[in-house]
Amino acid sequence: MTASTSTAEAPAGLLQQARALLIRTMTFYRDDPRTASWLRERLERIEAPLRIAVTGRVKSGKSTLINALVGAELAPTDAEERTQVNTVYQYGPEPRITAYTPHGAAQNVPVTTLDPGTIRDLQRWRPDEISRLVIDSPSPGLQAITLIETPGVSSSAVKETGRSALAQILSEADAMLYLTRHPHQTDIQFLQSAHELEVARRAPINTILAFSRADEVGSGGSDAMPSADRVAELYRNEPRVRSFAQYVLPVIGLLGQAAATLDADDFDALAALARLSSAEFENLLLSADRFVNSTTPETVSTTTRQDLLQRFGRFGVEHAVTLITRGAGDLKKLRSALLADSRLNDLQESLHQQFVERQEALRARSVLMAVEMVLRANPRSGGRQLRGEFERLLANAHEWDELRLLSALRSGQVRLPPHEREAAERLLGAFGNQRHIRLGRRPDAPESELSNRASDALLQWRTLAMDPMRDHVHREAARTVLRSCERLIADTSVRDTAG
Ligand SMILES: Nc1nc2c(ncn2[C@@H]2O[C@H](COP(=O)(O)OP(=O)(O)O)[C@@H](O)[C@H]2O)c(=O)[nH]1
Ligand SMILES: [Mg+2]
């Protein structure tokens, strides 16, 4: 080992090794152009924004939530849509739509602006004509992540895993946001099938489960959200869900979409509605027709009403008006209240914590998954060495164990006394990946201080890992922290020999 391989950021090691293995696999299959170019595409993706698949059954609210996350109304949210087309929303300086056939031929669809109507028309093509749409949008919400809307999960799609368009697109995503209104057998089976590959089983670190349309829980209304929170808490502790999803939370995509697309005209219209008496307002909301065609208040036109109802939904209009009457007196205040109530803020934060901050480990996972798929689909004599390297990397992917343990500590699946838990989280990299942060020291701490601290931690966690009073799960957890300590010490030895 040389000094240049010593880095303070542990996960870089795994990604670099995975990348090197991908390149060797590419070389091994160089006389098979299809496989080689498929692998080259995966290699290039390492530098592109993280790819997150938004999945769930039909009408689970995928398109609506995508709009909320992007901050613009792009995805068509037709209640009746049953598209089989995968739609990729990615950052691009100019609006652009590219349509792909199942054979990979690309066609540019000329557009100057993006709107859900155009995308909807393209999604209606037959799957043998268009299998994928790639939408380039200059929305800032897409700079760090690419969002992929998959066709709705159905029980037949679950049975066809391995061949279906859905399985295909999932194998291309680094992480998954799975939406469900009420977890159903189909959801669980689907999540199970998505974890079929060896890599996926070894690294169940890439799934967030969202209870979507949470305003509709129970009888709906003001107690919907507390109920949704309780349901999420229940599922957070459900072992079957836990083994696939690292994080569970409720979300109201419709309110999030409203918040993300709210403008000054919307605010003025909603403020005018908020000035009505509560009896008048309730009367308006009795039906969509009444709301749209009414002339009270006169300042709000039919088109505006239609537009509000379409983007906010009945619940969204009512909620926004309530927020204004309770003091959300300007556009900014209303937007932030809607963001908070929709839980879009919480979702953004968990996407950031669980996915963006862990992207090296997730990308390593995707790269190894690609290698595994190729080795499985095109077995060849002479591939044994690659297979061996693959197995070794998998066995030593300590970064994934760290992430799994962190999620388990956060969810309460593994419980440690508070002081131990904090120490474990720090050593595992929860507060930052750099060596001095993991060791709880300042950036300018001398090497001797860091190595002493690492040795102390090592001794402490070795004792805990062998403590006969602890059960298997807790000794296993302590062993994972112990491995992290060993790596923090190993770093020192590299630096010592180099210096
Ligand atoms: N009440 C409510 N309705 C929602 C919410 N999210 C989506 N919807 C509605 O549910 C229907 C399906 O939404 P869509 O986003 O198209 O679902 P998809 O089929 O999963 O893409 C649409 O009519 C949406 O307006 C939500 O959070 N609350
Ligand atoms: Mg949709």
XYZ file of C-alpha atoms and ligand atoms in Angstrom:
528
model
C 0.000 0.000 0.000
C 1.158 3.516 -0.720
C 0.276 6.796 0.909
C -1.995 7.714 -1.985
C -4.421 4.924 -1.129
C -4.862 6.366 2.355
C -7.925 8.573 2.420
C -9.918 9.914 5.309
C -13.175 8.982 3.552
C -13.596 5.271 4.068
C -16.401 4.564 1.524
C -14.261 5.887 -1.363
C -12.344 2.651 -0.980
C -15.318 0.455 -1.738
C -16.496 2.514 -4.693
C -13.014 2.624 -6.187
C -12.636 -1.121 -5.855
C -16.079 -1.723 -7.323
C -15.266 0.601 -10.214
C -12.005 -1.222 -10.888
C -13.865 -4.538 -10.949
C -16.411 -3.095 -13.374
C -13.608 -2.055 -15.708
C -12.021 -5.501 -15.519
C -15.408 -7.061 -16.290
C -15.751 -4.733 -19.276
C -12.369 -5.846 -20.563
C -13.294 -9.479 -20.055
C -16.422 -9.022 -22.214
C -14.818 -6.699 -24.769
C -15.618 -9.073 -27.668
C -19.329 -8.830 -26.753
C -20.193 -5.255 -27.775
C -23.660 -5.208 -26.212
C -22.461 -6.268 -22.793
C -19.393 -4.052 -22.961
C -21.359 -0.954 -23.885
C -23.975 -1.708 -21.243
C -21.175 -1.843 -18.680
C -19.616 1.350 -20.046
C -22.920 3.139 -19.500
C -22.862 2.011 -15.859
C -19.335 3.271 -15.532
C -20.306 6.707 -16.844
C -23.217 6.877 -14.429
C -20.846 6.953 -11.475
C -20.205 10.612 -12.297
C -23.866 11.523 -12.978
C -26.432 12.562 -10.332
C -27.762 9.799 -8.081
C -30.675 7.932 -9.676
C -33.747 7.420 -7.495
C -36.631 5.262 -8.706
C -40.078 6.385 -7.557
C -42.148 3.231 -7.441
C -45.460 1.966 -6.110
C -48.814 0.751 -7.298
C -50.922 2.732 -9.774
C -52.296 5.946 -8.236
C -50.086 5.732 -5.198
C -49.130 9.353 -5.922
C -45.802 8.861 -7.721
C -46.220 11.600 -10.323
C -47.553 14.085 -7.795
C -44.634 13.464 -5.465
C -42.142 13.778 -8.305
C -43.554 17.218 -9.103
C -43.268 18.173 -5.450
C -39.626 17.061 -5.354
C -38.713 18.674 -8.678
C -40.501 21.884 -7.748
C -42.387 22.123 -11.042
C -45.411 20.517 -12.617
C -43.866 18.104 -15.110
C -45.255 14.650 -14.439
C -48.836 14.089 -15.597
C -51.035 13.109 -12.670
C -53.991 11.541 -14.365
C -55.959 9.363 -12.025
C -56.714 6.867 -14.802
C -53.253 6.526 -16.310
C -51.860 3.024 -16.693
C -48.652 3.694 -18.517
C -45.981 1.064 -19.073
C -43.397 3.684 -19.973
C -40.491 4.463 -17.678
C -40.053 8.207 -17.360
C -36.714 9.650 -16.310
C -36.616 13.249 -15.034
C -33.086 14.562 -15.156
C -31.304 17.889 -15.065
C -30.505 19.561 -18.362
C -29.801 23.191 -19.229
C -32.596 23.230 -21.862
C -35.990 21.520 -21.811
C -35.725 18.363 -23.874
C -37.620 15.103 -24.375
C -36.005 11.974 -25.750
C -38.091 8.896 -26.511
C -36.482 5.431 -26.589
C -37.762 2.280 -28.229
C -37.305 -1.055 -26.438
C -34.308 -1.648 -28.727
C -32.637 1.493 -27.521
C -33.138 3.728 -30.583
C -33.475 7.325 -29.427
C -35.632 10.014 -30.931
C -35.627 13.655 -29.986
C -39.111 15.128 -29.504
C -38.919 18.836 -30.332
C -40.193 21.004 -27.463
C -39.536 24.529 -26.270
C -41.222 24.138 -22.884
C -42.183 21.110 -20.837
C -45.723 20.431 -19.797
C -47.529 17.413 -18.397
C -49.842 17.257 -21.438
C -47.025 16.543 -23.899
C -45.492 13.945 -21.598
C -48.897 12.313 -21.076
C -49.411 11.966 -24.836
C -46.059 10.234 -25.209
C -46.734 7.920 -22.266
C -49.827 6.695 -24.110
C -47.760 5.087 -26.849
C -47.593 1.318 -26.808
C -44.706 -0.127 -24.765
C -43.315 -1.780 -27.899
C -43.141 1.688 -29.499
C -41.794 3.748 -26.602
C -40.379 2.078 -23.518
C -38.676 5.046 -21.973
C -38.911 8.810 -21.923
C -36.057 10.962 -20.740
C -37.107 14.465 -19.737
C -34.372 17.077 -19.349
C -35.475 19.981 -17.211
C -33.517 22.965 -15.880
C -35.274 22.662 -12.468
C -32.821 23.123 -9.592
C -34.561 20.238 -7.793
C -32.925 17.856 -10.269
C -29.344 18.986 -9.885
C -28.360 16.468 -7.235
C -30.760 13.644 -8.082
C -32.416 12.113 -11.123
C -35.933 10.803 -10.529
C -37.349 7.827 -12.424
C -41.082 7.137 -12.417
C -41.709 3.459 -12.998
C -44.943 1.927 -14.248
C -47.306 1.006 -11.429
C -46.398 -2.152 -9.534
C -48.959 -4.899 -9.994
C -49.050 -8.508 -8.896
C -48.302 -9.631 -12.473
C -45.239 -7.350 -12.567
C -44.021 -9.003 -9.381
C -44.356 -12.450 -10.941
C -42.418 -11.372 -13.984
C -39.494 -9.958 -12.057
C -36.291 -10.411 -13.896
C -37.885 -9.752 -17.278
C -40.282 -6.889 -16.739
C -39.639 -3.258 -17.613
C -39.969 -2.585 -13.929
C -37.168 -4.922 -12.904
C -35.037 -3.429 -15.632
C -35.456 0.125 -14.448
C -34.899 -0.803 -10.829
C -31.600 -2.360 -11.707
C -30.623 1.030 -13.096
C -31.497 3.026 -10.011
C -29.152 3.625 -7.114
C -31.997 3.950 -4.648
C -35.748 3.573 -4.414
C -38.560 5.633 -2.963
C -41.473 3.229 -2.621
C -44.950 4.708 -2.240
C -47.894 2.915 -0.745
C -51.241 4.047 0.611
C -51.808 0.925 2.701
C -49.088 -1.701 2.590
C -50.473 -4.643 0.739
C -49.199 -8.134 0.003
C -48.214 -6.957 -3.502
C -45.987 -4.229 -2.042
C -44.163 -6.606 0.247
C -43.742 -9.212 -2.498
C -42.445 -6.566 -4.805
C -39.903 -5.270 -2.290
C -38.862 -8.857 -1.680
C -38.354 -9.517 -5.392
C -36.368 -6.300 -5.757
C -33.902 -7.817 -3.290
C -33.310 -10.961 -5.259
C -29.745 -10.337 -6.379
C -26.925 -11.209 -4.027
C -25.728 -7.605 -3.881
C -29.207 -6.345 -3.050
C -29.490 -8.826 -0.176
C -26.043 -7.967 1.089
C -26.726 -4.227 0.961
C -30.348 -3.469 1.850
C -29.499 0.189 2.218
C -31.358 1.845 -0.614
C -35.080 1.991 0.118
C -37.317 4.619 1.699
C -40.941 3.646 2.171
C -43.428 6.521 2.090
C -47.069 6.339 3.129
C -48.412 8.492 0.378
C -51.685 10.424 0.246
C -51.513 10.455 4.040
C -54.312 13.041 4.202
C -56.688 10.229 3.283
C -55.779 7.977 6.227
C -58.760 6.946 8.350
C -61.643 9.306 7.679
C -59.276 12.004 6.385
C -59.373 15.518 7.814
C -57.355 16.980 10.635
C -56.585 13.739 12.462
C -55.292 12.020 9.316
C -51.661 12.998 9.848
C -51.340 11.851 13.473
C -52.902 8.531 12.412
C -50.490 8.275 9.490
C -47.614 8.909 11.887
C -48.777 6.059 14.096
C -49.085 3.712 11.120
C -45.586 4.657 9.954
C -44.214 3.990 13.441
C -45.849 0.556 13.460
C -44.317 -0.350 10.136
C -40.953 1.032 11.096
C -40.807 -1.774 13.658
C -42.238 -4.496 11.454
C -39.382 -6.930 10.762
C -40.450 -7.713 7.186
C -40.667 -4.053 6.256
C -37.494 -3.293 8.190
C -35.494 -5.788 6.219
C -36.209 -3.881 2.985
C -36.805 -0.270 3.945
C -34.337 1.754 5.985
C -36.743 4.558 6.591
C -40.525 4.865 6.756
C -42.480 8.105 6.764
C -45.870 9.542 5.802
C -46.200 12.212 3.120
C -48.953 14.250 1.428
C -47.607 14.657 -2.089
C -50.534 16.792 -3.182
C -49.760 19.479 -0.572
C -46.078 19.201 -1.412
C -46.845 19.754 -5.087
C -49.018 22.735 -4.144
C -46.224 24.226 -2.046
C -43.597 23.629 -4.701
C -45.601 25.269 -7.488
C -47.363 28.029 -5.486
C -47.060 31.474 -7.068
C -48.309 35.004 -6.299
C -51.492 34.599 -8.342
C -52.339 31.383 -6.512
C -51.796 33.147 -3.230
C -54.070 36.058 -4.170
C -56.841 33.688 -5.217
C -56.521 31.614 -2.042
C -56.445 34.782 0.100
C -59.667 35.952 -1.570
C -61.250 32.568 -0.767
C -60.006 32.883 2.809
C -61.935 36.136 3.199
C -65.250 34.321 2.688
C -67.212 33.297 5.762
C -66.624 29.682 6.726
C -70.216 28.822 5.790
C -69.752 30.318 2.313
C -66.472 28.527 1.809
C -67.820 25.154 2.934
C -70.742 25.605 0.601
C -68.341 26.223 -2.306
C -66.450 23.041 -1.600
C -69.505 20.801 -1.698
C -68.645 19.756 -5.229
C -65.941 20.404 -7.797
C -68.551 21.854 -10.194
C -69.816 24.301 -7.641
C -66.286 25.398 -6.754
C -65.267 25.916 -10.381
C -68.423 27.603 -11.639
C -69.197 29.819 -8.668
C -68.743 33.586 -8.910
C -68.011 34.144 -5.222
C -65.584 35.744 -4.793
C -65.763 37.504 -8.151
C -62.016 38.143 -8.363
C -61.273 34.443 -8.779
C -61.858 33.333 -12.380
C -63.119 29.956 -13.524
C -59.746 29.087 -15.064
C -57.946 29.937 -11.830
C -60.378 27.771 -9.872
C -59.890 24.883 -12.248
C -56.163 25.225 -12.072
C -56.142 25.412 -8.259
C -58.335 22.372 -7.926
C -56.237 20.401 -10.358
C -52.914 21.193 -8.700
C -53.953 21.353 -5.050
C -56.881 18.951 -4.941
C -59.897 19.693 -2.766
C -57.922 18.876 0.342
C -55.101 21.191 -0.705
C -57.375 24.155 -1.420
C -59.146 23.709 1.892
C -55.913 23.296 3.809
C -54.254 26.324 2.193
C -57.277 28.504 2.985
C -57.261 27.279 6.596
C -53.552 28.098 6.879
C -54.177 31.623 5.581
C -57.008 32.223 8.055
C -54.657 31.013 10.793
C -52.038 33.599 9.908
C -50.015 32.399 6.899
C -50.419 35.929 5.550
C -48.045 35.977 2.596
C -46.749 33.720 -0.151
C -43.591 32.765 1.704
C -45.368 31.887 4.925
C -48.002 29.856 3.121
C -45.384 27.955 1.160
C -43.366 27.037 4.213
C -46.483 25.998 6.162
C -47.540 23.774 3.247
C -44.065 22.266 3.001
C -44.092 21.443 6.695
C -47.635 20.018 6.713
C -47.069 17.924 3.597
C -43.961 16.425 5.245
C -42.126 17.155 2.045
C -39.457 18.783 4.203
C -38.993 15.574 6.171
C -38.892 13.545 2.987
C -36.288 15.839 1.421
C -34.214 15.561 4.561
C -34.362 11.793 4.660
C -33.583 11.550 0.944
C -30.563 13.652 1.676
C -29.464 11.741 4.770
C -30.213 8.243 3.553
C -29.250 8.625 -0.090
C -27.297 11.730 -1.068
C -24.916 11.633 1.892
C -24.391 7.907 1.365
C -24.040 8.042 -2.347
C -20.632 6.411 -2.485
C -21.938 3.280 -0.780
C -25.059 3.326 -2.972
C -23.071 3.776 -6.160
C -20.758 0.932 -5.171
C -23.881 -1.148 -4.699
C -25.150 -0.287 -8.200
C -21.788 -1.028 -9.792
C -21.497 -4.419 -8.112
C -25.072 -5.198 -9.014
C -24.223 -4.545 -12.680
C -21.220 -6.875 -12.438
C -23.367 -9.539 -10.815
C -26.031 -9.237 -13.520
C -23.500 -9.607 -16.304
C -21.738 -12.567 -14.701
C -25.106 -14.245 -14.211
C -26.553 -13.518 -17.633
C -23.409 -14.344 -19.659
C -21.512 -17.037 -17.796
C -18.226 -17.901 -19.518
C -15.293 -20.084 -18.791
C -12.533 -17.969 -17.353
C -15.032 -15.827 -15.450
C -14.228 -17.573 -12.215
C -11.553 -15.107 -11.241
C -13.936 -12.179 -11.660
C -16.547 -14.039 -9.655
C -13.977 -14.577 -6.907
C -13.062 -10.890 -6.799
C -16.740 -10.022 -6.726
C -17.353 -12.350 -3.763
C -14.353 -10.949 -1.883
C -15.529 -7.369 -2.354
C -18.988 -8.306 -1.187
C -17.667 -10.012 1.915
C -15.512 -7.019 2.801
C -18.004 -4.255 2.067
C -17.858 -2.952 5.594
C -19.404 0.390 4.491
C -22.728 -1.376 3.930
C -22.626 -2.951 7.393
C -22.039 0.492 8.843
C -25.072 1.911 7.069
C -27.270 -0.994 8.066
C -26.274 -0.653 11.679
C -26.846 3.112 11.610
C -30.367 2.577 10.284
C -30.991 -0.085 12.905
C -29.829 2.276 15.660
C -32.000 5.100 14.302
C -35.085 2.920 14.018
C -34.614 1.374 17.430
C -34.208 -2.104 15.989
C -30.900 -2.258 17.830
C -30.996 -0.456 21.165
C -27.875 0.668 22.995
C -27.588 2.799 26.145
C -27.540 6.508 25.079
C -23.792 7.116 25.607
C -22.859 3.946 23.723
C -25.274 4.738 20.950
C -23.818 8.175 20.391
C -20.268 6.840 20.436
C -21.230 4.093 17.994
C -22.954 6.500 15.625
C -19.943 8.788 15.612
C -17.487 5.961 14.918
C -19.757 4.625 12.174
C -19.641 7.987 10.418
C -23.136 9.327 11.210
C -21.811 12.830 11.948
C -19.282 12.920 9.146
C -17.062 10.510 7.379
C -13.677 12.027 8.019
C -11.350 10.304 10.407
C -11.116 13.125 12.960
C -14.922 13.469 13.031
C -15.408 9.749 13.519
C -12.927 9.955 16.394
C -14.605 13.051 17.852
C -11.531 15.278 17.448
C -10.826 18.686 15.885
C -9.555 18.831 12.299
C -6.120 19.967 13.510
C -5.736 17.276 16.191
C -2.226 15.755 16.103
C -1.828 12.241 14.755
C -0.835 10.891 18.178
C -4.124 12.078 19.654
C -6.120 10.487 16.851
C -4.341 7.162 17.079
C -4.646 7.040 20.869
C -8.325 7.739 20.597
C -8.739 5.042 17.947
C -6.925 2.485 20.137
C -9.065 3.332 23.156
C -12.234 2.962 21.119
C -10.985 -0.334 19.721
C -10.428 -1.783 23.193
C -13.781 -0.598 24.417
C -15.753 -2.067 21.508
C -13.769 -5.302 21.573
C -14.897 -5.774 25.167
C -18.510 -5.089 24.196
C -18.296 -7.430 21.212
C -17.286 -10.281 23.545
C -19.604 -9.427 26.433
C -21.420 -12.679 27.299
C -24.235 -10.680 28.910
C -25.233 -9.287 25.544
C -27.327 -11.103 22.993
C -26.224 -12.030 19.507
C -27.679 -8.917 17.825
C -25.838 -6.590 20.183
C -22.527 -8.446 19.992
C -22.863 -8.346 16.199
C -23.487 -4.593 16.345
C -20.441 -4.110 18.559
C -18.373 -6.160 16.113
C -19.360 -3.817 13.291
C -18.238 -0.788 15.331
C -15.071 -2.708 16.181
C -14.323 -3.150 12.459
C -14.759 0.591 11.994
C -12.237 1.190 14.807
C -9.803 -1.231 13.167
C -10.087 0.732 9.938
C -9.499 4.003 11.729
C -6.313 2.508 13.171
C -5.301 0.952 9.860
C -5.445 4.409 8.359
C -2.860 5.535 10.899
C -0.465 2.736 10.143
C -0.597 3.606 6.456
C 0.160 7.212 7.235
C 2.950 6.279 9.662
C 4.780 4.106 7.189
C 4.294 6.724 4.501
C 5.591 9.564 6.702
N -55.689 13.495 -1.403
C -54.537 13.278 -2.057
N -54.571 12.917 -3.341
C -53.393 12.698 -3.975
C -52.144 12.830 -3.293
N -51.160 12.531 -4.170
C -51.777 12.249 -5.344
N -53.101 12.346 -5.228
C -54.121 12.132 -6.283
O -54.117 10.762 -6.632
C -54.293 10.588 -8.032
C -53.112 9.777 -8.599
O -51.921 10.523 -8.414
P -50.636 10.291 -9.321
O -49.584 11.158 -8.762
O -50.989 10.450 -10.765
O -50.330 8.758 -8.992
P -49.419 7.702 -9.796
O -50.327 6.875 -10.633
O -48.795 6.869 -8.712
O -48.414 8.472 -10.569
C -54.380 11.993 -8.619
O -55.733 12.305 -8.784
C -53.765 12.870 -7.554
O -54.284 14.175 -7.536
C -52.167 13.229 -1.908
O -51.139 13.368 -1.242
N -53.387 13.425 -1.349
Mg -47.946 8.530 -12.625
